[in-house]
Coordinates of C-alpha atoms and ligand atoms in Angstrom, one line a residue:
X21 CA -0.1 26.3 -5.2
X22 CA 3.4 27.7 -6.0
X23 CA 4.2 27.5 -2.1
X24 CA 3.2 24.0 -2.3
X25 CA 6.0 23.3 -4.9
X26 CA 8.4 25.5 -3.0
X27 CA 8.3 23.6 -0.3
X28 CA 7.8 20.1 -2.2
X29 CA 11.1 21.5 -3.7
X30 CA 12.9 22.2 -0.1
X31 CA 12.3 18.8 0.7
X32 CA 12.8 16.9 -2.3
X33 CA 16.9 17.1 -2.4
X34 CA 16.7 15.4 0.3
X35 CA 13.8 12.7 0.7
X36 CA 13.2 12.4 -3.1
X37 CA 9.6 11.2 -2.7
X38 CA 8.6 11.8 -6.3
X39 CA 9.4 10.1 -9.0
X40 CA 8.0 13.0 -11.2
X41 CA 6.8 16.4 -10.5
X42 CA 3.5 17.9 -11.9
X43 CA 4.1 21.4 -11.5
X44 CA 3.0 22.6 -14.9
X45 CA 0.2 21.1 -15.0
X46 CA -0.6 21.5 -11.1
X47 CA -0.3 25.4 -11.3
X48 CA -2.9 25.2 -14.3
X49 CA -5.0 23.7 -12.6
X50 CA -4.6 26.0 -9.7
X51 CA -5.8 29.4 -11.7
X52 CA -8.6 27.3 -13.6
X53 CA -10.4 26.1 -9.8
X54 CA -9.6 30.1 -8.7
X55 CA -11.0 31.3 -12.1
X56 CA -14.2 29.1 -11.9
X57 CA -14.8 29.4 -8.6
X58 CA -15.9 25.6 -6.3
X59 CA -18.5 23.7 -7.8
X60 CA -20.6 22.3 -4.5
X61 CA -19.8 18.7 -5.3
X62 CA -16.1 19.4 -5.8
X63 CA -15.2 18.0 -2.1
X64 CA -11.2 18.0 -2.9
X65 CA -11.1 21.5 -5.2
X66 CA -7.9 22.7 -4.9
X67 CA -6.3 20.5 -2.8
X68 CA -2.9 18.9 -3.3
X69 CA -2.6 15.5 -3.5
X70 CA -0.2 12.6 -4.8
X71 CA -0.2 9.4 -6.2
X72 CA 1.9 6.5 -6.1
X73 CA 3.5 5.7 -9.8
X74 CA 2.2 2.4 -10.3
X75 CA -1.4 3.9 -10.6
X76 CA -2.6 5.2 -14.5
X77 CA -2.4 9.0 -14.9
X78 CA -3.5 10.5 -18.2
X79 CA -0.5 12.0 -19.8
X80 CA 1.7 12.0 -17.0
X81 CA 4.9 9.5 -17.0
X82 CA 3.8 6.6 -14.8
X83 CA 6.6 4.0 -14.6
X84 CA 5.9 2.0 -11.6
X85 CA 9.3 2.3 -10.4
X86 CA 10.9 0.4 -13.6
X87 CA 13.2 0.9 -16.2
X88 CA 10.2 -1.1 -18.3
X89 CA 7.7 1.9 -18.4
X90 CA 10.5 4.6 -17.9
X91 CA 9.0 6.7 -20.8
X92 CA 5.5 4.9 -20.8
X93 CA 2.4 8.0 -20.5
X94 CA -0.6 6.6 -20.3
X95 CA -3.6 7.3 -22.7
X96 CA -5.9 6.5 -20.0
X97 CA -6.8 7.7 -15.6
X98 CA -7.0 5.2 -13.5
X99 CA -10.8 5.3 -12.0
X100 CA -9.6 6.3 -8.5
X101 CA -7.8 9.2 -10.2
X102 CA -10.6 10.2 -12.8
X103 CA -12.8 10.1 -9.5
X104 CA -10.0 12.5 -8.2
X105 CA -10.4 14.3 -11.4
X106 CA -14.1 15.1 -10.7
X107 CA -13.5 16.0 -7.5
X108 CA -11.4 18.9 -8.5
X109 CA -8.3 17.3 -6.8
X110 CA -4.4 19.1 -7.7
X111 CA -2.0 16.1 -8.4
X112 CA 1.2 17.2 -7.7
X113 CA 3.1 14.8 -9.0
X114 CA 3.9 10.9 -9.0
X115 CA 5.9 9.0 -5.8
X116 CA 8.5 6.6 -5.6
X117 CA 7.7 2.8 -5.0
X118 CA 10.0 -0.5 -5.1
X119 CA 9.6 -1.6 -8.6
X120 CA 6.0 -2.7 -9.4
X121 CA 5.2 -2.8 -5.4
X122 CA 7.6 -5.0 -5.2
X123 CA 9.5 -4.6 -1.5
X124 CA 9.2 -3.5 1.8
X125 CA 11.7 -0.4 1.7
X126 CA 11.4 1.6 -1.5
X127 CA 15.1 0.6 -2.2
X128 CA 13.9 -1.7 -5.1
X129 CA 13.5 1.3 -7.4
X130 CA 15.3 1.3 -10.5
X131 CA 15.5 5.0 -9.9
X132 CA 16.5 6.1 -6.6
X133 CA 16.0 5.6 -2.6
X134 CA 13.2 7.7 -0.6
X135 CA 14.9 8.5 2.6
X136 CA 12.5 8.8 5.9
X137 CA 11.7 12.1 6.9
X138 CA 12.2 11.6 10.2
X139 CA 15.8 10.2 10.0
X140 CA 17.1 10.8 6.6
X141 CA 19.4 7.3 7.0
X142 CA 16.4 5.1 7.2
X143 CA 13.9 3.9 4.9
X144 CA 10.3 5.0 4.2
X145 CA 9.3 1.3 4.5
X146 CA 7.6 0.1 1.3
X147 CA 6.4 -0.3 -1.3
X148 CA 4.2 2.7 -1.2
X149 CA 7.5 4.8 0.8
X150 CA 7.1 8.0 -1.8
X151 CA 3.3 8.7 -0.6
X152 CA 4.2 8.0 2.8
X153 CA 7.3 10.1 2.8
X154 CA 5.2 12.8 1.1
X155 CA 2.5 12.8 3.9
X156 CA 5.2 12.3 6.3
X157 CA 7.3 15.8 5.0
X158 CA 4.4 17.9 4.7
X159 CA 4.4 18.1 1.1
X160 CA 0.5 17.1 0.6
X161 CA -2.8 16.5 2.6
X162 CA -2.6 12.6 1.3
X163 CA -1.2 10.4 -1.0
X164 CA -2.4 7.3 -3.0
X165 CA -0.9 4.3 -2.2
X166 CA -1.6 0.3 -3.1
X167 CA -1.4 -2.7 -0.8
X168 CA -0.7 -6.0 -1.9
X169 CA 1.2 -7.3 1.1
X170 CA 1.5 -4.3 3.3
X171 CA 2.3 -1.8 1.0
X172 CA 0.3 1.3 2.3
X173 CA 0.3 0.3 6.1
X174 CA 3.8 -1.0 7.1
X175 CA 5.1 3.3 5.7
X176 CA 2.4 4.7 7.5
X177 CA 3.9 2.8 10.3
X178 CA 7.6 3.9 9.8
X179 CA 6.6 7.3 9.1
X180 CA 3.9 8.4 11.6
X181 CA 1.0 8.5 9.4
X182 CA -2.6 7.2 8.9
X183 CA -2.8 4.3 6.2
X184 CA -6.0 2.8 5.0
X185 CA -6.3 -0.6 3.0
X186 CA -9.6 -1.0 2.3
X187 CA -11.4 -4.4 1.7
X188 CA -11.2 -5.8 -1.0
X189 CA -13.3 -5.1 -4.0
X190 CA -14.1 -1.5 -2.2
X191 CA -11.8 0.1 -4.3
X192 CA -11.8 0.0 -8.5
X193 CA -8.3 -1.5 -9.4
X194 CA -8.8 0.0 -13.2
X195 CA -5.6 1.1 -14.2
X196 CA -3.7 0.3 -11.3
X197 CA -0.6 -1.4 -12.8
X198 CA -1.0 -5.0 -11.4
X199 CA 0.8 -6.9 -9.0
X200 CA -1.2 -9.6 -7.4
X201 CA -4.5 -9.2 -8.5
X202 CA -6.9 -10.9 -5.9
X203 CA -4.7 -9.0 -3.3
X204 CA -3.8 -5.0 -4.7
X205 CA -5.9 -2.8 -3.2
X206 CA -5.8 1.1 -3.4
X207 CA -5.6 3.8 -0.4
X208 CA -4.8 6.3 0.9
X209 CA -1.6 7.4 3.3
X210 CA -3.0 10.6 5.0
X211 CA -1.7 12.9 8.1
X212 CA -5.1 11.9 9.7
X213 CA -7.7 9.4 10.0
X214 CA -10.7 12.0 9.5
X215 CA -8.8 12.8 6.0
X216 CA -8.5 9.3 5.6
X217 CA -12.0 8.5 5.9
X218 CA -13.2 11.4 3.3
X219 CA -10.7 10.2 0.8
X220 CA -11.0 6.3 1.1
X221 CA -15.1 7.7 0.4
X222 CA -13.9 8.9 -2.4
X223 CA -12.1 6.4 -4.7
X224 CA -14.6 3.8 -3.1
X225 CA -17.1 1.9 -4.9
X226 CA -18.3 -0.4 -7.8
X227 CA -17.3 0.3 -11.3
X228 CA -18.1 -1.4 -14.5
X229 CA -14.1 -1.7 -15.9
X230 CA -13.5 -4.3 -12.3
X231 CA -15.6 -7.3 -12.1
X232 CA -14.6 -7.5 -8.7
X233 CA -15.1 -4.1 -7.6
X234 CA -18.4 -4.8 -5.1
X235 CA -21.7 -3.3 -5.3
X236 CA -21.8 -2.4 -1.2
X237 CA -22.9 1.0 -0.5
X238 CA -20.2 3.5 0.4
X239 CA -21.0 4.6 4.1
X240 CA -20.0 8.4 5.0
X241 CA -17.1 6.9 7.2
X242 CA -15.9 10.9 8.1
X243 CA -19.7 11.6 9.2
X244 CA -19.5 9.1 12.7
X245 CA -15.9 11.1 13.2
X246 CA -16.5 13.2 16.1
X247 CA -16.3 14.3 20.1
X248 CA -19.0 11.8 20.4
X249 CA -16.8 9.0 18.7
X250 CA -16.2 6.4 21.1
X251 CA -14.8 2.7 21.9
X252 CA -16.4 2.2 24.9
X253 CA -17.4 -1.6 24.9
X254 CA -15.9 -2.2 22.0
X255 CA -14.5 -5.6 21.8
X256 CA -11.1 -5.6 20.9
X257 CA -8.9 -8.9 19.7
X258 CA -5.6 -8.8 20.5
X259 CA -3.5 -11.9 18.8
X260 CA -0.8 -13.6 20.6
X261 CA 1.2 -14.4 17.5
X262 CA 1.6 -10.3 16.8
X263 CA 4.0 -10.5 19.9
X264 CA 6.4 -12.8 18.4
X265 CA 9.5 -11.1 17.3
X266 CA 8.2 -7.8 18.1
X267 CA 11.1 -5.3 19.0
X268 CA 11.2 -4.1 22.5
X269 CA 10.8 -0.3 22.0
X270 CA 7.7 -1.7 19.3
X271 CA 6.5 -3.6 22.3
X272 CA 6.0 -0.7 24.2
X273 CA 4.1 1.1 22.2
X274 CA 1.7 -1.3 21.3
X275 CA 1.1 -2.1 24.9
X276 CA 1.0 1.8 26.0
X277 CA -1.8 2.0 23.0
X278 CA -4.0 -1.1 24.1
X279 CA -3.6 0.2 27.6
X280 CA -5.4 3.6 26.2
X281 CA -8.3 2.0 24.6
X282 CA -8.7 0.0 27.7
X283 CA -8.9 3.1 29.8
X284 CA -11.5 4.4 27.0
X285 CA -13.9 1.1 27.9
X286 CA -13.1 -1.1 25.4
X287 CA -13.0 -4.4 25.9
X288 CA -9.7 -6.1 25.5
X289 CA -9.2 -9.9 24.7
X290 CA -6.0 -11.8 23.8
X291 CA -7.0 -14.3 20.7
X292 CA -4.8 -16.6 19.2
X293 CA -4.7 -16.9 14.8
X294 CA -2.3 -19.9 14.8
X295 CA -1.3 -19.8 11.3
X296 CA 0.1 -16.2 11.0
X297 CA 3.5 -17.8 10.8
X298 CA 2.9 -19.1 7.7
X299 CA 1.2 -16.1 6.1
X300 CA 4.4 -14.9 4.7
X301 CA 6.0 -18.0 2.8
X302 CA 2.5 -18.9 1.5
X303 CA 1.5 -15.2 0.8
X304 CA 5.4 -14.9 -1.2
X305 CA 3.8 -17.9 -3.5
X306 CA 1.1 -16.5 -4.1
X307 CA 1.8 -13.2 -5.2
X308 CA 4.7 -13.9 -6.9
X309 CA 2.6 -16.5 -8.8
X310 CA 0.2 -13.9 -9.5
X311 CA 2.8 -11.6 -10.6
X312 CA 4.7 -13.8 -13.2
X313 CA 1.3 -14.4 -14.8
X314 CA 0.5 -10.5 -14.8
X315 CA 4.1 -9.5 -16.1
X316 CA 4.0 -11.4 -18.6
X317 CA 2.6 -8.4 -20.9
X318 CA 6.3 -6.6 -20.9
X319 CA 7.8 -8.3 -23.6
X320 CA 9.3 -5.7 -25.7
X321 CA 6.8 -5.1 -27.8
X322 CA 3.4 -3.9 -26.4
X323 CA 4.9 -1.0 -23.7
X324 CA 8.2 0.6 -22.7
X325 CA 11.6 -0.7 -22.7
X326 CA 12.8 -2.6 -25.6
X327 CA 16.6 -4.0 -25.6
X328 CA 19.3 -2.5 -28.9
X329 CA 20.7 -4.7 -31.3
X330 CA 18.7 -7.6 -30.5
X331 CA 19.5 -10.2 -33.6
X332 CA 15.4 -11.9 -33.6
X333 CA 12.1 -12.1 -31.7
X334 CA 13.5 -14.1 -29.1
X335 CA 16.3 -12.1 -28.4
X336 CA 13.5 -9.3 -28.1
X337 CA 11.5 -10.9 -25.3
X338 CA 14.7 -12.3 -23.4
X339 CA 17.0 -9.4 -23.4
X340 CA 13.8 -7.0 -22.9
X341 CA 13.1 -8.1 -19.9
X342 CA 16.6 -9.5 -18.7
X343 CA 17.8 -5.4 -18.9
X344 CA 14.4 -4.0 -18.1
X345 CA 13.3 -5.3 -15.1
X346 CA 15.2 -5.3 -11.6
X347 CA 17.1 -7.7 -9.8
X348 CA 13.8 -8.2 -7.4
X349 CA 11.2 -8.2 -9.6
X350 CA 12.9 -11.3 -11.4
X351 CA 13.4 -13.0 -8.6
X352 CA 9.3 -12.8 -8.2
X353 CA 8.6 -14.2 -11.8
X354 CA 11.3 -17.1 -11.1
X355 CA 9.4 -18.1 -7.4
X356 CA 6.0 -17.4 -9.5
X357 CA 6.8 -19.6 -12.8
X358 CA 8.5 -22.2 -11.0
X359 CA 5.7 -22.6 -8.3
X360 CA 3.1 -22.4 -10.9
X361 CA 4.8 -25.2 -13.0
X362 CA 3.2 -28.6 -14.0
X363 CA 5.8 -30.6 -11.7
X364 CA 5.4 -28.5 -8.6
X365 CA 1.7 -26.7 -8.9
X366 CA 0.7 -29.1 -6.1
X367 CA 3.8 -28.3 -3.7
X368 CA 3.9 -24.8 -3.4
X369 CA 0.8 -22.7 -5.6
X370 CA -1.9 -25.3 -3.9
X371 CA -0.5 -25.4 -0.6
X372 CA 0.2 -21.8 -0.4
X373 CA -3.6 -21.2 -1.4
X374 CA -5.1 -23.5 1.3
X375 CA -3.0 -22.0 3.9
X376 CA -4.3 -18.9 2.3
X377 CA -8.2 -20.7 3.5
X378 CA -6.5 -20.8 6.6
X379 CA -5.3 -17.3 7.6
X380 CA -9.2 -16.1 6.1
X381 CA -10.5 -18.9 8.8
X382 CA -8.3 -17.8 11.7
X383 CA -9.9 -14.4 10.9
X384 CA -13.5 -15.6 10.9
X385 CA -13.1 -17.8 14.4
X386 CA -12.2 -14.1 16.2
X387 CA -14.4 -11.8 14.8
X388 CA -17.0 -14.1 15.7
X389 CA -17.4 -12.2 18.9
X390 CA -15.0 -9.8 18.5
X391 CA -15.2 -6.3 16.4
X392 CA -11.6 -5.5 15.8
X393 CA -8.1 -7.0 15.7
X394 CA -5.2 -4.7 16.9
X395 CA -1.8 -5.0 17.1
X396 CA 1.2 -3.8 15.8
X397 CA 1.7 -3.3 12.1
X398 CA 5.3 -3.8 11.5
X399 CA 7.9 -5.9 13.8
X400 CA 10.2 -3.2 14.3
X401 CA 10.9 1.0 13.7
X402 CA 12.1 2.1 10.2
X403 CA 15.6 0.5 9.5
X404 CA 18.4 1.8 8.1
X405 CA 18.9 2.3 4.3
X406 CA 20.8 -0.7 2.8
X407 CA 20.5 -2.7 6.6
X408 CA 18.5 -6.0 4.6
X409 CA 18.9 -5.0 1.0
X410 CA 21.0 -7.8 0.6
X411 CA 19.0 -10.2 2.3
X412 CA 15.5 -10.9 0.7
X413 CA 14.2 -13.6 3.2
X414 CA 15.5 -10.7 6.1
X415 CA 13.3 -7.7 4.0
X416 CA 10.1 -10.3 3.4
X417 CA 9.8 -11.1 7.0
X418 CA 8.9 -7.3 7.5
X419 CA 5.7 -8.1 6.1
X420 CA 4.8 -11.0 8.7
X421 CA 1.8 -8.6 10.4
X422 CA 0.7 -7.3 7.4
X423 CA 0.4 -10.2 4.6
X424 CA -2.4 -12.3 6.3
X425 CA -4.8 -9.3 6.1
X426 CA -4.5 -9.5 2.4
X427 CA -4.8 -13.0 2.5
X428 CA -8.3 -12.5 3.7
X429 CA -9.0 -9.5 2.0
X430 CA -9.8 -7.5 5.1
X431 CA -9.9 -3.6 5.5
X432 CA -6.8 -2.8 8.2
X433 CA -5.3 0.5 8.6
X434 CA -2.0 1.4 10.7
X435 CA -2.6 4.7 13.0
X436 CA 0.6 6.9 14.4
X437 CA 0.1 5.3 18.5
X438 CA 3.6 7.2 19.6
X439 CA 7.3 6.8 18.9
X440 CA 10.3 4.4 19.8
X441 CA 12.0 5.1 23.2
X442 CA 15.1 3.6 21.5
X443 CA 15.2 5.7 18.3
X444 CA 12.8 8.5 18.2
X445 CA 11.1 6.9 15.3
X446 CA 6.9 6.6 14.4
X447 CA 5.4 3.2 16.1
X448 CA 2.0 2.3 14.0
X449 CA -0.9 0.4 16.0
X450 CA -2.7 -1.5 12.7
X451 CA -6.5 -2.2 13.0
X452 CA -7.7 -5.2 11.3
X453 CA -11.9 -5.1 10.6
X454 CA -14.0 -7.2 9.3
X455 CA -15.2 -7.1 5.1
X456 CA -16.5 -3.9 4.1
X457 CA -16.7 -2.3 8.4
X458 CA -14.5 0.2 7.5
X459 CA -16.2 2.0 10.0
X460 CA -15.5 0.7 13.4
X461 CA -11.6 0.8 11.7
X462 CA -11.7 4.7 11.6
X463 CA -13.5 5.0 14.9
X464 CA -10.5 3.0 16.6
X465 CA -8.1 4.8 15.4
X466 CA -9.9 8.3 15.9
X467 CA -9.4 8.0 19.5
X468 CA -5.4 8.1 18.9
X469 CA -5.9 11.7 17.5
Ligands
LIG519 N1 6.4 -6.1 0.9 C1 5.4 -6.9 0.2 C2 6.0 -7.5 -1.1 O1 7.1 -7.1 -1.4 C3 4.2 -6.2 -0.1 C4 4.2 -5.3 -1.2 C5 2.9 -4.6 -1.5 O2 2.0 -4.6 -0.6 N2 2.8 -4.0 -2.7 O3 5.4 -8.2 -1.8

């Protein structure tokens, strides 16, 4: 365990994945699991793991990224992590996010920028860049992420590895710090699907403290992962739309990757989903409209940050959160309340949620006869740090091939399928499945290991 922190260490100055360290408490841990010895159910004893800072540790600073819960230690584990907890897991510490999930670049911390591994100028992608940055260095077998938009697949893709978004309702979201409650969903960013497959196992499953946590059976996902795992007549969707935009060096990845399942005897179809193009100004709505409801609890008063010298309680709530929360994450609760309000509900909120029908139909017409949807999962390669900062409309189209999947509330995960011929950078194939087929997912994207 201390190597592990030497080398977290060696890395750290210069990616900064982690928001806070765990090392105390990590090295603890450590002597207790050699002192007791493995219990037999204790699948992750020992093993080092991260989580991303917007999820509930016990006693461990969790800040999701904000000035707003800067000090805030939480009295309660999320369940993923008290599932962790009984697995005999080591949390080494807590990663850097964009404030409350909020971005597609990490660069919306309040604290500081993750840096890519593999090209120190770029981003990690976002918001879960921390885990993926951590996977990406070395620094742990896997690391916790959330997806509300993208957030777990689109920094798998920009740093070559494995990133699972379950369905929805697979995984509890008890003390997950909310974003966009009928989309957030946990998962894990891994070096490797198998890994994936045991972890997503996991955290999966129904629990009391979520209503809509589901009552499916967890399959053994990692069981089926083996020399006999196969997509031979596999029928494989492949949408038109996901070509649109795409970057050339992106391009050629994707189409190298399709070529190899095709050569493996699957089946490969071009479909068409004709509203993807509006999944991202619809999915903004919604999420921000979600958001500005579920922010509404940091005012001051109940957690964290609270503004000096304010003069009465409405100086409280309004300087509270004018100082406390970032330049991004207002810009959220503005588009949220204002699309939300009485004058414009019908507009924006309501039209944004029957495009959201839409994207969920588009889905349903092609897995009709078809078991999986591939394509790329983001547009281009990592960029660089501060190249669309300044330009949120620029940073939210990132998320155009990512967003509809949550719109749907499908499982999709984002596999390494090679690297840019223009920059040297990680190219991730995503894998769209149907609800709760998690399964033919990880046996996809077992054949690009
Ligand atoms: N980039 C998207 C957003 O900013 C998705 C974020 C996420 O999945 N948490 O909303």
């Amino acid at each position: 365990a201390k190597e592990t922190f030497d080398h977290i260490k060696e890395n750290e100055d210069q990616v900064k994945a982690f928001i806070t360290l765990n090392e105390d408490e990590a090295l603890k841990r450590a002597t207790e699991i050699d002192a007791q010895g493995i219990a037999a159910d204790q699948l992750m004893a020992g093993v080092p793991l991260a989580v991303k800072d917007n999820i509930l540790t016990k006693g461990l600073t969790t800040t999701a990224a904000s000035k707003m819960l800067e000090n805030f230690n939480p009295v309660y584990d999320a369940t993923v992590v008290e599932k962790l907890n009984n697995a005999g897991y080591i949390n080494v510490g807590k990663t850097n996010l964009d404030e409350f999930a909020m971005g597609s670049s990490t660069e919306n911390s309040a604290f500081f920028t993750t840096h890519n591994p593999w090209d120190l100028t770029r981003v990690p992608g976002g918001s879960s860049g921390g885990s993926a940055a951590a996977v990406a260095a070395g620094d742990v077998l896997g690391a916790l992420g959330t997806d509300t938009g993208g957030s777990i697949r689109m920094p798998a893709s920009f740093n070559g590895v494995v990133g699972m978004k379950p369905t929805y309702g697979r995984v509890s979201r008890w003390g997950i710090i909310a974003f966009g409650s009928s989309f957030d969903q946990v998962g894990w960013l891994t070096q490797n699907v198998k890994d994936n497959a045991l972890l997503t196992a996991l955290i999966s499953g129904n629990d009391e403290h979520d209503m809509t946590s589901s009552l499916k059976e967890v399959p053994d996902w990692a069981a089926q992962l083996n020399e006999n795992t196969t997509v031979k007549g596999l029928r494989i969707a492949v949408p038109k739309e996901y070509f649109d935009g795409l970057a050339e060096d992106v391009h050629d990845v994707i189409k190298a990757a399709l070529a190899h399942l095709e050569s493996l005897g699957a089946i490969v179809d071009e479909v068409s989903l004709p509203h993807t193009k509006y999944g991202v100004p619809a999915y903004y709505i919604l999420a921000s409209s979600e958001a500005s409801s579920n922010l509404q609890r940091y005012d001051g008063i109940r957690y964290g940050f609270r503004a000096d010298d304010v003069k009465n309680l409405e100086d409280v709530y309004v300087r509270s959160r004018s100082e406390g929360f970032g330049e991004e994450v207002k810009r959220r609760i503005m588009l949220g309340t204002f699309s939300l309000s009485a004058g414009f509900y019908d507009a924006y909120f309501n039209k944004a949620a029957k495009v959201r029908r839409l994207i969920a139909q588009d889905f349903e017409e092609v897995f009709k006869d078809h078991d999986v949807i591939v394509g790329a999962t983001g547009a281009t390669t990592a960029f660089k740090i501060g190249a669309e900062i300044d330009d949120p409309k620029k940073m939210y189209m990132n998320d155009v091939l990512t967003v509809p999947v949550n719109m749907a509330g499908l499982p999709a995960m984002s596999v390494p399928a090679g690297f840019s011929a223009k920059n040297g950078m990680p190219v991730g194939l995503q894998i769209i499945g149907k609800a709760f087929d998690e399964q033919t997912i990880y046996n996809t994207g077992y054949v690009f290991e």
